[in-house]
């Protein structure tokens, strides 16, 4: 193993992630593990230089008072208690993140080296993946989103052709998105990639379905069915790769044991498709996942792309999806992205997209009355997507976008800018 490791044992505090970040900020790799880790499990982690115990005031997990196993204190590994003055640890620290005290513990007591960087992280993960998988095969649903793309690149580096990627095009992808997944992964990274064009199947299932929740259910359910069908055609697959990242497995930052169990539920695949999980990013925060993607050589656009909902353009083609409106969403979204990039807004604005409602308005084209759709442009900023404010886009940029959408997108005669913050509006319309 390349990296020294400081293990944080989760005794119920909501501040474990803050401590993990503070330690990583000092250049030392840190992982959070459940409070009931055994001596053997701890030894298997390799290069553990120190242990931080943190449970907040009560040391409670799942409603039960908790302690770490007594044997852990006899391992000769320096321990720091962040929370608990009756603790058996030598060192106690109550006002984290106190960089100086943390530094003293990590570098003086634990004698850890500041060797946490993406290059070393990748080398370590590659070794771990090879140990776990051996000469067997891993299946991965590659959506083209940041997390699945980075996990694919990592697995390709570790096991090459033993990885089978399945990309399902549900027909609700953005312009050229599926093509770019195929280009990057099949042509450039030489991945073993199965491309499934299921557009017609999805659009068929969604015909005349106007209810937003129903649409989401159909898209999610159908996705699992298509993936399952592909998985059943393949033989000798024992593992499922997943782009699980740290924020996915925490809800409150506590109860690690419970979280780990629930995320083993493999996104609804049937019981008889039994896979062991490979989750090399599960200890990374989002910004670290992006840095990992860059280090693995993925294109900047893929790694720094804005969030995109699982149901894709399906929730931006409002009401019952029709092909003409879906095309209008896709084309107008491509224009918006192009113009935002030209204006440098792609690096500044958190999320921006277009929406096409399912009603028409009167307009004039070539001196004749037309009755056509409208495109709504939305651009918002947020920290955590729970609340959002509207980006004050420069008027000239909005004019250029409007001009291009009206000239280049069929069946559209009107462009609006959504001025609504969240709340009361949500970021997406459905
Ligand atoms: P809302 O509309 O709830 O969106 O304010 C908050 C953020 O979540 C994204 N979003 C989704 N992401 N699957 C996803 O992976 C979904 O079904 C979904 N719905 C909304 C949305 O784009 C925004 O960033």
Coordinates of C-alpha atoms and ligand atoms in Angstrom, one line a residue, residues 216 307 309-311 350-351 385 422 426-428, ligand 1:
X216 CA -40.0 8.4 -13.1
X307 CA -25.6 17.2 -12.3
X309 CA -31.1 13.6 -13.3
X310 CA -31.3 9.8 -13.7
X311 CA -34.6 10.1 -15.7
X350 CA -24.1 25.0 -10.8
X351 CA -26.9 23.7 -13.1
X385 CA -29.4 21.3 -4.1
X422 CA -36.0 27.0 -4.7
X426 CA -37.8 22.9 -7.3
X427 CA -34.8 22.8 -9.5
X428 CA -36.4 20.4 -12.0
Ligands
LIG1 P1 -35.0 19.2 -7.4 O1 -35.8 19.2 -8.7 O2 -35.5 18.1 -6.4 O3 -33.6 18.7 -7.8 O4 -34.9 20.5 -6.7 C1 -32.5 18.7 -7.0 C2 -31.3 18.1 -7.7 O5 -31.5 16.7 -8.0 C3 -31.4 16.4 -9.3 N1 -32.5 15.4 -9.6 C4 -32.2 14.1 -9.8 N2 -31.1 13.4 -9.8 N3 -32.3 11.5 -10.2 C5 -31.1 12.1 -10.1 O6 -30.1 11.5 -10.1 C6 -33.5 12.1 -10.2 O7 -34.5 11.5 -10.4 C7 -33.5 13.5 -10.0 N4 -34.4 14.4 -9.8 C8 -33.8 15.6 -9.6 C9 -31.7 17.7 -10.0 O8 -31.2 17.8 -11.4 C10 -31.1 18.7 -9.1 O9 -29.7 18.8 -9.4

